[in-house]
Amino acid sequence: MWLSHGYPQSARGKGRFSGIVVDEKGKPVANAGVTLIWKEDPSVIRKTNTSSKGRFRYIDLGSGTWELWVKKKGYVSTYMPLQIRQLTRLPLIKVILKKPTKALLMELLKGGGNLLEQGHQLYDSGKYDEARALYAEFLQQHPEFYQVHLFVGDCYKALGTNEQAMAEYQKMLASITEMSQAEKATLYAAVGDLYLRREDLSTAVTYFNQALELAPNPQLAYHLGQVFLSLNMGKESIHYFEQAAALKTGWGDPYLKLGYIYLNSRDVKRAVANFRKFLELSPNSPDAAAIETLKKKLLKTLD
């Protein structure tokens, strides 16, 4: 159908083409929105929807370049330019709609110079509000990329506006059934961090544990160990530091923490064992000399 009335005569003609919209498996996508915009005058717009078999057709087109946009909820919007000539029928136009996966989002980032890349650069520079604005602009153009709500939420969290951060994370949670395990884990960790800032430890740990179950992460386990250590909850902190060490073999820091925990609980044998492991894995650490001296003193108490 025509969206704009009174379009110029040059936008009309005998140009025509047909198309089909399919998903990545080649199955027809029904009821996808297909929009055609005349590049010479963007106010000239034609719209239609795909049939149950994914088909669509346009006729009576003027010569020139037209922009074809295809959109469907749950898919990434797709664009292609078309060159229309009178009395020349184009081959069947095949449009493949893709799901908004994290991998596809990363492909967009690799392009450089786009809103996402600029947003990441601003975020890394500590310009969180400017980064948030670019992420929000990207979401207006590509609302199907629910993952970007996480970036917006992180900006709000960095700005200290935790309620707005939670609102963005909740928007991402609305797409939980479409998310990969890694994406769920990242989101649960972010939500857990917000509850930690609210000093709601039990809820925070629930989310952190869900994140660890979905995607075991040594840094997250280590972070949890530090949280419990700061609360003087040694038993819980030991569990997470041991988990961090198991997930990342060759990492000395968890053993250093474990050594101090056991030392504070007067379990000298275990303290020495963990300090020894730390020194084995991190001989060049700035703490190595002090820990070596401490270890020797503790060994003398065991003689």
C-alpha positions as protocol buffer text, in pm:
chain_id: "A"
residue {
  index: 1
  type: MET
  ca { x: 0 y: 0 z: 0 }
}
residue {
  index: 2
  type: TRP
  ca { x: 105 y: 361 z: -41 }
}
residue {
  index: 3
  type: LEU
  ca { x: 198 y: 539 z: 280 }
}
residue {
  index: 4
  type: SER
  ca { x: 247 y: 880 z: 125 }
}
residue {
  index: 5
  type: HIS
  ca { x: -14 y: 1045 z: -96 }
}
residue {
  index: 6
  type: GLY
  ca { x: 81 y: 1299 z: -358 }
}
residue {
  index: 7
  type: TYR
  ca { x: 413 y: 1135 z: -435 }
}
residue {
  index: 8
  type: PRO
  ca { x: 591 y: 1272 z: -744 }
}
residue {
  index: 9
  type: GLN
  ca { x: 515 y: 1131 z: -1085 }
}
residue {
  index: 10
  type: SER
  ca { x: 879 y: 1025 z: -1128 }
}
residue {
  index: 11
  type: ALA
  ca { x: 834 y: 779 z: -840 }
}
residue {
  index: 12
  type: ARG
  ca { x: 569 y: 598 z: -1044 }
}
residue {
  index: 13
  type: GLY
  ca { x: 633 y: 371 z: -1336 }
}
residue {
  index: 14
  type: LYS
  ca { x: 627 y: 15 z: -1458 }
}
residue {
  index: 15
  type: GLY
  ca { x: 914 y: -118 z: -1251 }
}
residue {
  index: 16
  type: ARG
  ca { x: 834 y: -425 z: -1046 }
}
residue {
  index: 17
  type: PHE
  ca { x: 987 y: -706 z: -842 }
}
residue {
  index: 18
  type: SER
  ca { x: 895 y: -992 z: -610 }
}
residue {
  index: 19
  type: GLY
  ca { x: 1069 y: -1120 z: -301 }
}
residue {
  index: 20
  type: ILE
  ca { x: 1070 y: -1380 z: -28 }
}
residue {
  index: 21
  type: VAL
  ca { x: 1174 y: -1348 z: 336 }
}
residue {
  index: 22
  type: VAL
  ca { x: 1320 y: -1653 z: 511 }
}
residue {
  index: 23
  type: ASP
  ca { x: 1499 y: -1725 z: 836 }
}
residue {
  index: 24
  type: GLU
  ca { x: 1851 y: -1866 z: 867 }
}
residue {
  index: 25
  type: LYS
  ca { x: 1716 y: -2219 z: 821 }
}
residue {
  index: 26
  type: GLY
  ca { x: 1543 y: -2122 z: 497 }
}
residue {
  index: 27
  type: LYS
  ca { x: 1192 y: -2128 z: 644 }
}
residue {
  index: 28
  type: PRO
  ca { x: 949 y: -1855 z: 525 }
}
residue {
  index: 29
  type: VAL
  ca { x: 888 y: -1567 z: 765 }
}
residue {
  index: 30
  type: ALA
  ca { x: 523 y: -1464 z: 757 }
}
residue {
  index: 31
  type: ASN
  ca { x: 388 y: -1116 z: 836 }
}
residue {
  index: 32
  type: ALA
  ca { x: 728 y: -945 z: 821 }
}
residue {
  index: 33
  type: GLY
  ca { x: 706 y: -573 z: 751 }
}
residue {
  index: 34
  type: VAL
  ca { x: 854 y: -479 z: 412 }
}
residue {
  index: 35
  type: THR
  ca { x: 915 y: -109 z: 353 }
}
residue {
  index: 36
  type: LEU
  ca { x: 1032 y: 50 z: 29 }
}
residue {
  index: 37
  type: ILE
  ca { x: 1173 y: 405 z: 35 }
}
residue {
  index: 38
  type: TRP
  ca { x: 1261 y: 609 z: -274 }
}
residue {
  index: 39
  type: LYS
  ca { x: 1613 y: 745 z: -222 }
}
residue {
  index: 40
  type: GLU
  ca { x: 1554 y: 1055 z: -436 }
}
residue {
  index: 41
  type: ASP
  ca { x: 1269 y: 1161 z: -208 }
}
residue {
  index: 42
  type: PRO
  ca { x: 1254 y: 970 z: 127 }
}
residue {
  index: 43
  type: SER
  ca { x: 901 y: 1094 z: 187 }
}
residue {
  index: 44
  type: VAL
  ca { x: 792 y: 846 z: -81 }
}
residue {
  index: 45
  type: ILE
  ca { x: 733 y: 527 z: 113 }
}
residue {
  index: 46
  type: ARG
  ca { x: 551 y: 205 z: 29 }
}
residue {
  index: 47
  type: LYS
  ca { x: 472 y: -69 z: 280 }
}
residue {
  index: 48
  type: THR
  ca { x: 347 y: -424 z: 273 }
}
residue {
  index: 49
  type: ASN
  ca { x: 371 y: -746 z: 475 }
}
residue {
  index: 50
  type: THR
  ca { x: 488 y: -1090 z: 373 }
}
residue {
  index: 51
  type: SER
  ca { x: 233 y: -1364 z: 310 }
}
residue {
  index: 52
  type: SER
  ca { x: 210 y: -1691 z: 502 }
}
residue {
  index: 53
  type: LYS
  ca { x: 473 y: -1820 z: 258 }
}
residue {
  index: 54
  type: GLY
  ca { x: 705 y: -1526 z: 320 }
}
residue {
  index: 55
  type: ARG
  ca { x: 630 y: -1369 z: -19 }
}
residue {
  index: 56
  type: PHE
  ca { x: 587 y: -1001 z: -112 }
}
residue {
  index: 57
  type: ARG
  ca { x: 557 y: -804 z: -436 }
}
residue {
  index: 58
  type: TYR
  ca { x: 583 y: -443 z: -555 }
}
residue {
  index: 59
  type: ILE
  ca { x: 463 y: -295 z: -885 }
}
residue {
  index: 60
  type: ASP
  ca { x: 429 y: 49 z: -1046 }
}
residue {
  index: 61
  type: LEU
  ca { x: 773 y: 169 z: -940 }
}
residue {
  index: 62
  type: GLY
  ca { x: 964 y: 459 z: -1092 }
}
residue {
  index: 63
  type: SER
  ca { x: 1325 y: 426 z: -1206 }
}
residue {
  index: 64
  type: GLY
  ca { x: 1606 y: 489 z: -960 }
}
residue {
  index: 65
  type: THR
  ca { x: 1738 y: 362 z: -632 }
}
residue {
  index: 66
  type: TRP
  ca { x: 1493 y: 234 z: -374 }
}
residue {
  index: 67
  type: GLU
  ca { x: 1582 y: 121 z: -21 }
}
residue {
  index: 68
  type: LEU
  ca { x: 1426 y: -206 z: 93 }
}
residue {
  index: 69
  type: TRP
  ca { x: 1384 y: -258 z: 469 }
}
residue {
  index: 70
  type: VAL
  ca { x: 1253 y: -580 z: 622 }
}
residue {
  index: 71
  type: LYS
  ca { x: 1157 y: -599 z: 989 }
}
residue {
  index: 72
  type: LYS
  ca { x: 1005 y: -863 z: 1212 }
}
residue {
  index: 73
  type: LYS
  ca { x: 995 y: -879 z: 1590 }
}
residue {
  index: 74
  type: GLY
  ca { x: 1259 y: -1117 z: 1719 }
}
residue {
  index: 75
  type: TYR
  ca { x: 1483 y: -1068 z: 1413 }
}
residue {
  index: 76
  type: VAL
  ca { x: 1750 y: -818 z: 1308 }
}
residue {
  index: 77
  type: SER
  ca { x: 1620 y: -556 z: 1065 }
}
residue {
  index: 78
  type: THR
  ca { x: 1770 y: -600 z: 719 }
}
residue {
  index: 79
  type: TYR
  ca { x: 1837 y: -336 z: 454 }
}
residue {
  index: 80
  type: MET
  ca { x: 1936 y: -353 z: 88 }
}
residue {
  index: 81
  type: PRO
  ca { x: 1939 y: -102 z: -201 }
}
residue {
  index: 82
  type: LEU
  ca { x: 1755 y: -188 z: -522 }
}
residue {
  index: 83
  type: GLN
  ca { x: 1807 y: -35 z: -865 }
}
residue {
  index: 84
  type: ILE
  ca { x: 1475 y: -19 z: -1049 }
}
residue {
  index: 85
  type: ARG
  ca { x: 1456 y: 16 z: -1428 }
}
residue {
  index: 86
  type: GLN
  ca { x: 1144 y: 41 z: -1639 }
}
residue {
  index: 87
  type: LEU
  ca { x: 1018 y: -274 z: -1809 }
}
residue {
  index: 88
  type: THR
  ca { x: 1296 y: -474 z: -1642 }
}
residue {
  index: 89
  type: ARG
  ca { x: 1191 y: -737 z: -1391 }
}
residue {
  index: 90
  type: LEU
  ca { x: 1445 y: -802 z: -1117 }
}
residue {
  index: 91
  type: PRO
  ca { x: 1528 y: -1160 z: -1016 }
}
residue {
  index: 92
  type: LEU
  ca { x: 1346 y: -1284 z: -708 }
}
residue {
  index: 93
  type: ILE
  ca { x: 1478 y: -1089 z: -408 }
}
residue {
  index: 94
  type: LYS
  ca { x: 1565 y: -1321 z: -120 }
}
residue {
  index: 95
  type: VAL
  ca { x: 1595 y: -1164 z: 225 }
}
residue {
  index: 96
  type: ILE
  ca { x: 1738 y: -1366 z: 514 }
}
residue {
  index: 97
  type: LEU
  ca { x: 1640 y: -1250 z: 862 }
}
residue {
  index: 98
  type: LYS
  ca { x: 1876 y: -1340 z: 1146 }
}
residue {
  index: 99
  type: LYS
  ca { x: 1818 y: -1374 z: 1517 }
}
residue {
  index: 100
  type: PRO
  ca { x: 1984 y: -1102 z: 1731 }
}
residue {
  index: 101
  type: THR
  ca { x: 2258 y: -1324 z: 1878 }
}
residue {
  index: 102
  type: LYS
  ca { x: 2554 y: -1202 z: 2081 }
}
residue {
  index: 103
  type: ALA
  ca { x: 2783 y: -1318 z: 1799 }
}
residue {
  index: 104
  type: LEU
  ca { x: 2598 y: -1098 z: 1550 }
}
residue {
  index: 105
  type: LEU
  ca { x: 2619 y: -806 z: 1792 }
}
residue {
  index: 106
  type: MET
  ca { x: 2996 y: -857 z: 1812 }
}
residue {
  index: 107
  type: GLU
  ca { x: 3012 y: -853 z: 1430 }
}
residue {
  index: 108
  type: LEU
  ca { x: 2854 y: -508 z: 1436 }
}
residue {
  index: 109
  type: LEU
  ca { x: 3114 y: -394 z: 1688 }
}
residue {
  index: 110
  type: LYS
  ca { x: 3398 y: -509 z: 1460 }
}
residue {
  index: 111
  type: GLY
  ca { x: 3278 y: -267 z: 1195 }
}
residue {
  index: 112
  type: GLY
  ca { x: 3418 y: 31 z: 1385 }
}
residue {
  index: 113
  type: GLY
  ca { x: 3286 y: 385 z: 1371 }
}
residue {
  index: 114
  type: ASN
  ca { x: 2931 y: 281 z: 1458 }
}
residue {
  index: 115
  type: LEU
  ca { x: 2722 y: 376 z: 1759 }
}
residue {
  index: 116
  type: LEU
  ca { x: 2814 y: 64 z: 1957 }
}
residue {
  index: 117
  type: GLU
  ca { x: 3186 y: 105 z: 1899 }
}
residue {
  index: 118
  type: GLN
  ca { x: 3171 y: 474 z: 1987 }
}
residue {
  index: 119
  type: GLY
  ca { x: 2969 y: 391 z: 2297 }
}
residue {
  index: 120
  type: HIS
  ca { x: 3226 y: 135 z: 2412 }
}
residue {
  index: 121
  type: GLN
  ca { x: 3509 y: 384 z: 2360 }
}
residue {
  index: 122
  type: LEU
  ca { x: 3327 y: 646 z: 2566 }
}
residue {
  index: 123
  type: TYR
  ca { x: 3250 y: 392 z: 2840 }
}
residue {
  index: 124
  type: ASP
  ca { x: 3614 y: 286 z: 2858 }
}
residue {
  index: 125
  type: SER
  ca { x: 3708 y: 655 z: 2887 }
}
residue {
  index: 126
  type: GLY
  ca { x: 3474 y: 700 z: 3184 }
}
residue {
  index: 127
  type: LYS
  ca { x: 3223 y: 910 z: 2986 }
}
residue {
  index: 128
  type: TYR
  ca { x: 2929 y: 701 z: 3099 }
}
residue {
  index: 129
  type: ASP
  ca { x: 2643 y: 939 z: 3025 }
}
residue {
  index: 130
  type: GLU
  ca { x: 2764 y: 1002 z: 2671 }
}
residue {
  index: 131
  type: ALA
  ca { x: 2808 y: 627 z: 2619 }
}
residue {
  index: 132
  type: ARG
  ca { x: 2457 y: 563 z: 2752 }
}
residue {
  index: 133
  type: ALA
  ca { x: 2311 y: 812 z: 2501 }
}
residue {
  index: 134
  type: LEU
  ca { x: 2477 y: 632 z: 2207 }
}
residue {
  index: 135
  type: TYR
  ca { x: 2365 y: 290 z: 2330 }
}
residue {
  index: 136
  type: ALA
  ca { x: 2010 y: 423 z: 2365 }
}
residue {
  index: 137
  type: GLU
  ca { x: 2024 y: 564 z: 2012 }
}
residue {
  index: 138
  type: PHE
  ca { x: 2139 y: 225 z: 1882 }
}
residue {
  index: 139
  type: LEU
  ca { x: 1846 y: 57 z: 2061 }
}
residue {
  index: 140
  type: GLN
  ca { x: 1603 y: 294 z: 1894 }
}
residue {
  index: 141
  type: GLN
  ca { x: 1736 y: 181 z: 1557 }
}
residue {
  index: 142
  type: HIS
  ca { x: 1773 y: -188 z: 1652 }
}
residue {
  index: 143
  type: PRO
  ca { x: 1538 y: -274 z: 1941 }
}
residue {
  index: 144
  type: GLU
  ca { x: 1583 y: -644 z: 1862 }
}
residue {
  index: 145
  type: PHE
  ca { x: 1933 y: -634 z: 2017 }
}
residue {
  index: 146
  type: TYR
  ca { x: 1812 y: -674 z: 2375 }
}
residue {
  index: 147
  type: GLN
  ca { x: 2176 y: -730 z: 2483 }
}
residue {
  index: 148
  type: VAL
  ca { x: 2242 y: -355 z: 2456 }
}
residue {
  index: 149
  type: HIS
  ca { x: 2014 y: -295 z: 2757 }
}
residue {
  index: 150
  type: LEU
  ca { x: 2297 y: -451 z: 2959 }
}
residue {
  index: 151
  type: PHE
  ca { x: 2537 y: -182 z: 2830 }
}
residue {
  index: 152
  type: VAL
  ca { x: 2287 y: 93 z: 2915 }
}
residue {
  index: 153
  type: GLY
  ca { x: 2238 y: -56 z: 3262 }
}
residue {
  index: 154
  type: ASP
  ca { x: 2613 y: -69 z: 3318 }
}
residue {
  index: 155
  type: CYS
  ca { x: 2634 y: 302 z: 3233 }
}
residue {
  index: 156
  type: TYR
  ca { x: 2361 y: 388 z: 3484 }
}
residue {
  index: 157
  type: LYS
  ca { x: 2535 y: 171 z: 3745 }
}
residue {
  index: 158
  type: ALA
  ca { x: 2866 y: 350 z: 3683 }
}
residue {
  index: 159
  type: LEU
  ca { x: 2680 y: 680 z: 3727 }
}
residue {
  index: 160
  type: GLY
  ca { x: 2536 y: 561 z: 4059 }
}
residue {
  index: 161
  type: THR
  ca { x: 2175 y: 557 z: 3939 }
}
residue {
  index: 162
  type: ASN
  ca { x: 2106 y: 200 z: 4041 }
}
residue {
  index: 163
  type: GLU
  ca { x: 1728 y: 207 z: 4000 }
}
residue {
  index: 164
  type: GLN
  ca { x: 1761 y: 304 z: 3635 }
}
residue {
  index: 165
  type: ALA
  ca { x: 2028 y: 38 z: 3593 }
}
residue {
  index: 166
  type: MET
  ca { x: 1789 y: -223 z: 3732 }
}
residue {
  index: 167
  type: ALA
  ca { x: 1516 y: -104 z: 3494 }
}
residue {
  index: 168
  type: GLU
  ca { x: 1748 y: -169 z: 3199 }
}
residue {
  index: 169
  type: TYR
  ca { x: 1846 y: -512 z: 3329 }
}
residue {
  index: 170
  type: GLN
  ca { x: 1476 y: -594 z: 3371 }
}
residue {
  index: 171
  type: LYS
  ca { x: 1421 y: -508 z: 3004 }
}
residue {
  index: 172
  type: MET
  ca { x: 1687 y: -762 z: 2915 }
}
residue {
  index: 173
  type: LEU
  ca { x: 1533 y: -1017 z: 3152 }
}
residue {
  index: 174
  type: ALA
  ca { x: 1215 y: -989 z: 2945 }
}
residue {
  index: 175
  type: SER
  ca { x: 1404 y: -1170 z: 2666 }
}
residue {
  index: 176
  type: ILE
  ca { x: 1544 y: -1443 z: 2894 }
}
residue {
  index: 177
  type: THR
  ca { x: 1403 y: -1728 z: 2681 }
}
residue {
  index: 178
  type: GLU
  ca { x: 1601 y: -1605 z: 2378 }
}
residue {
  index: 179
  type: MET
  ca { x: 1931 y: -1571 z: 2564 }
}
residue {
  index: 180
  type: SER
  ca { x: 2229 y: -1804 z: 2563 }
}
residue {
  index: 181
  type: GLN
  ca { x: 2365 y: -1942 z: 2890 }
}
residue {
  index: 182
  type: ALA
  ca { x: 2661 y: -1705 z: 2874 }
}
residue {
  index: 183
  type: GLU
  ca { x: 2429 y: -1405 z: 2825 }
}
residue {
  index: 184
  type: LYS
  ca { x: 2213 y: -1515 z: 3118 }
}
residue {
  index: 185
  type: ALA
  ca { x: 2521 y: -1555 z: 3336 }
}
residue {
  index: 186
  type: THR
  ca { x: 2644 y: -1205 z: 3248 }
}
residue {
  index: 187
  type: LEU
  ca { x: 2303 y: -1057 z: 3326 }
}
residue {
  index: 188
  type: TYR
  ca { x: 2265 y: -1245 z: 3656 }
}
residue {
  index: 189
  type: ALA
  ca { x: 2609 y: -1126 z: 3765 }
}
residue {
  index: 190
  type: ALA
  ca { x: 2517 y: -765 z: 3682 }
}
residue {
  index: 191
  type: VAL
  ca { x: 2189 y: -790 z: 3875 }
}
residue {
  index: 192
  type: GLY
  ca { x: 2369 y: -955 z: 4164 }
}
residue {
  index: 193
  type: ASP
  ca { x: 2614 y: -665 z: 4177 }
}
residue {
  index: 194
  type: LEU
  ca { x: 2323 y: -421 z: 4205 }
}
residue {
  index: 195
  type: TYR
  ca { x: 2175 y: -611 z: 4498 }
}
residue {
  index: 196
  type: LEU
  ca { x: 2519 y: -613 z: 4657 }
}
residue {
  index: 197
  type: ARG
  ca { x: 2527 y: -234 z: 4630 }
}
residue {
  index: 198
  type: ARG
  ca { x: 2188 y: -229 z: 4802 }
}
residue {
  index: 199
  type: GLU
  ca { x: 2346 y: -439 z: 5079 }
}
residue {
  index: 200
  type: ASP
  ca { x: 2097 y: -718 z: 5007 }
}
residue {
  index: 201
  type: LEU
  ca { x: 2354 y: -994 z: 5038 }
}
residue {
  index: 202
  type: SER
  ca { x: 2125 y: -1296 z: 5023 }
}
residue {
  index: 203
  type: THR
  ca { x: 1960 y: -1185 z: 4697 }
}
residue {
  index: 204
  type: ALA
  ca { x: 2296 y: -1086 z: 4551 }
}
residue {
  index: 205
  type: VAL
  ca { x: 2446 y: -1426 z: 4625 }
}
residue {
  index: 206
  type: THR
  ca { x: 2142 y: -1600 z: 4471 }
}
residue {
  index: 207
  type: TYR
  ca { x: 2205 y: -1419 z: 4142 }
}
residue {
  index: 208
  type: PHE
  ca { x: 2582 y: -1471 z: 4160 }
}
residue {
  index: 209
  type: ASN
  ca { x: 2536 y: -1844 z: 4216 }
}
residue {
  index: 210
  type: GLN
  ca { x: 2296 y: -1866 z: 3922 }
}
residue {
  index: 211
  type: ALA
  ca { x: 2560 y: -1694 z: 3708 }
}
residue {
  index: 212
  type: LEU
  ca { x: 2828 y: -1939 z: 3822 }
}
residue {
  index: 213
  type: GLU
  ca { x: 2605 y: -2239 z: 3752 }
}
residue {
  index: 214
  type: LEU
  ca { x: 2534 y: -2122 z: 3398 }
}
residue {
  index: 215
  type: ALA
  ca { x: 2888 y: -2017 z: 3309 }
}
residue {
  index: 216
  type: PRO
  ca { x: 3159 y: -2098 z: 3567 }
}
residue {
  index: 217
  type: ASN
  ca { x: 3374 y: -1787 z: 3593 }
}
residue {
  index: 218
  type: PRO
  ca { x: 3691 y: -1771 z: 3809 }
}
residue {
  index: 219
  type: GLN
  ca { x: 3683 y: -1390 z: 3838 }
}
residue {
  index: 220
  type: LEU
  ca { x: 3324 y: -1396 z: 3960 }
}
residue {
  index: 221
  type: ALA
  ca { x: 3399 y: -1673 z: 4210 }
}
residue {
  index: 222
  type: TYR
  ca { x: 3701 y: -1473 z: 4335 }
}
residue {
  index: 223
  type: HIS
  ca { x: 3485 y: -1161 z: 4365 }
}
residue {
  index: 224
  type: LEU
  ca { x: 3235 y: -1353 z: 4576 }
}
residue {
  index: 225
  type: GLY
  ca { x: 3517 y: -1477 z: 4795 }
}
residue {
  index: 226
  type: GLN
  ca { x: 3624 y: -1119 z: 4857 }
}
residue {
  index: 227
  type: VAL
  ca { x: 3267 y: -1015 z: 4936 }
}
residue {
  index: 228
  type: PHE
  ca { x: 3232 y: -1280 z: 5205 }
}
residue {
  index: 229
  type: LEU
  ca { x: 3582 y: -1210 z: 5333 }
}
residue {
  index: 230
  type: SER
  ca { x: 3492 y: -844 z: 5384 }
}
residue {
  index: 231
  type: LEU
  ca { x: 3192 y: -962 z: 5588 }
}
residue {
  index: 232
  type: ASN
  ca { x: 3413 y: -1185 z: 5804 }
}
residue {
  index: 233
  type: MET
  ca { x: 3235 y: -1494 z: 5672 }
}
residue {
  index: 234
  type: GLY
  ca { x: 3540 y: -1718 z: 5638 }
}
residue {
  index: 235
  type: LYS
  ca { x: 3368 y: -2047 z: 5558 }
}
residue {
  index: 236
  type: GLU
  ca { x: 3177 y: -1899 z: 5266 }
}
residue {
  index: 237
  type: SER
  ca { x: 3479 y: -1708 z: 5134 }
}
residue {
  index: 238
  type: ILE
  ca { x: 3688 y: -2029 z: 5139 }
}
residue {
  index: 239
  type: HIS
  ca { x: 3428 y: -2200 z: 4920 }
}
residue {
  index: 240
  type: TYR
  ca { x: 3445 y: -1933 z: 4651 }
}
residue {
  index: 241
  type: PHE
  ca { x: 3824 y: -1887 z: 4658 }
}
residue {
  index: 242
  type: GLU
  ca { x: 3864 y: -2263 z: 4617 }
}
residue {
  index: 243
  type: GLN
  ca { x: 3618 y: -2254 z: 4330 }
}
residue {
  index: 244
  type: ALA
  ca { x: 3814 y: -1970 z: 4165 }
}
residue {
  index: 245
  type: ALA
  ca { x: 4139 y: -2167 z: 4200 }
}
residue {
  index: 246
  type: ALA
  ca { x: 3980 y: -2479 z: 4051 }
}
residue {
  index: 247
  type: LEU
  ca { x: 3834 y: -2288 z: 3756 }
}
residue {
  index: 248
  type: LYS
  ca { x: 4160 y: -2114 z: 3671 }
}
residue {
  index: 249
  type: THR
  ca { x: 4456 y: -2339 z: 3734 }
}
residue {
  index: 250
  type: GLY
  ca { x: 4782 y: -2151 z: 3754 }
}
residue {
  index: 251
  type: TRP
  ca { x: 4626 y: -1847 z: 3923 }
}
residue {
  index: 252
  type: GLY
  ca { x: 4798 y: -1774 z: 4252 }
}
residue {
  index: 253
  type: ASP
  ca { x: 4576 y: -1500 z: 4399 }
}
residue {
  index: 254
  type: PRO
  ca { x: 4304 y: -1731 z: 4539 }
}
residue {
  index: 255
  type: TYR
  ca { x: 4567 y: -1929 z: 4727 }
}
residue {
  index: 256
  type: LEU
  ca { x: 4704 y: -1611 z: 4881 }
}
residue {
  index: 257
  type: LYS
  ca { x: 4358 y: -1525 z: 5013 }
}
residue {
  index: 258
  type: LEU
  ca { x: 4307 y: -1879 z: 5140 }
}
residue {
  index: 259
  type: GLY
  ca { x: 4642 y: -1866 z: 5319 }
}
residue {
  index: 260
  type: TYR
  ca { x: 4542 y: -1554 z: 5510 }
}
residue {
  index: 261
  type: ILE
  ca { x: 4198 y: -1694 z: 5596 }
}
residue {
  index: 262
  type: TYR
  ca { x: 4347 y: -2012 z: 5742 }
}
residue {
  index: 263
  type: LEU
  ca { x: 4612 y: -1811 z: 5923 }
}
residue {
  index: 264
  type: ASN
  ca { x: 4345 y: -1595 z: 6085 }
}
residue {
  index: 265
  type: SER
  ca { x: 4160 y: -1909 z: 6195 }
}
residue {
  index: 266
  type: ARG
  ca { x: 4489 y: -2044 z: 6342 }
}
residue {
  index: 267
  type: ASP
  ca { x: 4503 y: -2336 z: 6099 }
}
residue {
  index: 268
  type: VAL
  ca { x: 4876 y: -2297 z: 6035 }
}
residue {
  index: 269
  type: LYS
  ca { x: 4922 y: -2615 z: 5829 }
}
residue {
  index: 270
  type: ARG
  ca { x: 4660 y: -2513 z: 5575 }
}
residue {
  index: 271
  type: ALA
  ca { x: 4788 y: -2156 z: 5575 }
}
residue {
  index: 272
  type: VAL
  ca { x: 5139 y: -2277 z: 5490 }
}
residue {
  index: 273
  type: ALA
  ca { x: 5008 y: -2513 z: 5221 }
}
residue {
  index: 274
  type: ASN
  ca { x: 4819 y: -2231 z: 5048 }
}
residue {
  index: 275
  type: PHE
  ca { x: 5106 y: -1982 z: 5081 }
}
residue {
  index: 276
  type: ARG
  ca { x: 5337 y: -2242 z: 4930 }
}
residue {
  index: 277
  type: LYS
  ca { x: 5099 y: -2291 z: 4637 }
}
residue {
  index: 278
  type: PHE
  ca { x: 5077 y: -1915 z: 4587 }
}
residue {
  index: 279
  type: LEU
  ca { x: 5457 y: -1887 z: 4574 }
}
residue {
  index: 280
  type: GLU
  ca { x: 5474 y: -2176 z: 4330 }
}
residue {
  index: 281
  type: LEU
  ca { x: 5227 y: -2011 z: 4092 }
}
residue {
  index: 282
  type: SER
  ca { x: 5322 y: -1645 z: 4142 }
}
residue {
  index: 283
  type: PRO
  ca { x: 5696 y: -1628 z: 4217 }
}
residue {
  index: 284
  type: ASN
  ca { x: 5723 y: -1280 z: 4066 }
}
residue {
  index: 285
  type: SER
  ca { x: 5433 y: -1130 z: 4257 }
}
residue {
  index: 286
  type: PRO
  ca { x: 5506 y: -813 z: 4459 }
}
residue {
  index: 287
  type: ASP
  ca { x: 5378 y: -1009 z: 4761 }
}
residue {
  index: 288
  type: ALA
  ca { x: 5609 y: -1306 z: 4704 }
}
residue {
  index: 289
  type: ALA
  ca { x: 5901 y: -1192 z: 4923 }
}
residue {
  index: 290
  type: ALA
  ca { x: 5679 y: -1109 z: 5220 }
}
residue {
  index: 291
  type: ILE
  ca { x: 5487 y: -1437 z: 5189 }
}
residue {
  index: 292
  type: GLU
  ca { x: 5811 y: -1635 z: 5166 }
}
residue {
  index: 293
  type: THR
  ca { x: 5928 y: -1476 z: 5495 }
}
residue {
  index: 294
  type: LEU
  ca { x: 5590 y: -1540 z: 5657 }
}
residue {
  index: 295
  type: LYS
  ca { x: 5588 y: -1902 z: 5539 }
}
residue {
  index: 296
  type: LYS
  ca { x: 5931 y: -1966 z: 5694 }
}
residue {
  index: 297
  type: LYS
  ca { x: 5819 y: -1821 z: 6026 }
}
residue {
  index: 298
  type: LEU
  ca { x: 5505 y: -2037 z: 6024 }
}
residue {
  index: 299
  type: LEU
  ca { x: 5706 y: -2349 z: 5944 }
}
residue {
  index: 300
  type: LYS
  ca { x: 5918 y: -2293 z: 6252 }
}
residue {
  index: 301
  type: THR
  ca { x: 5603 y: -2297 z: 6466 }
}
residue {
  index: 302
  type: LEU
  ca { x: 5520 y: -2643 z: 6324 }
}
residue {
  index: 303
  type: ASP
  ca { x: 5858 y: -2796 z: 6417 }
}
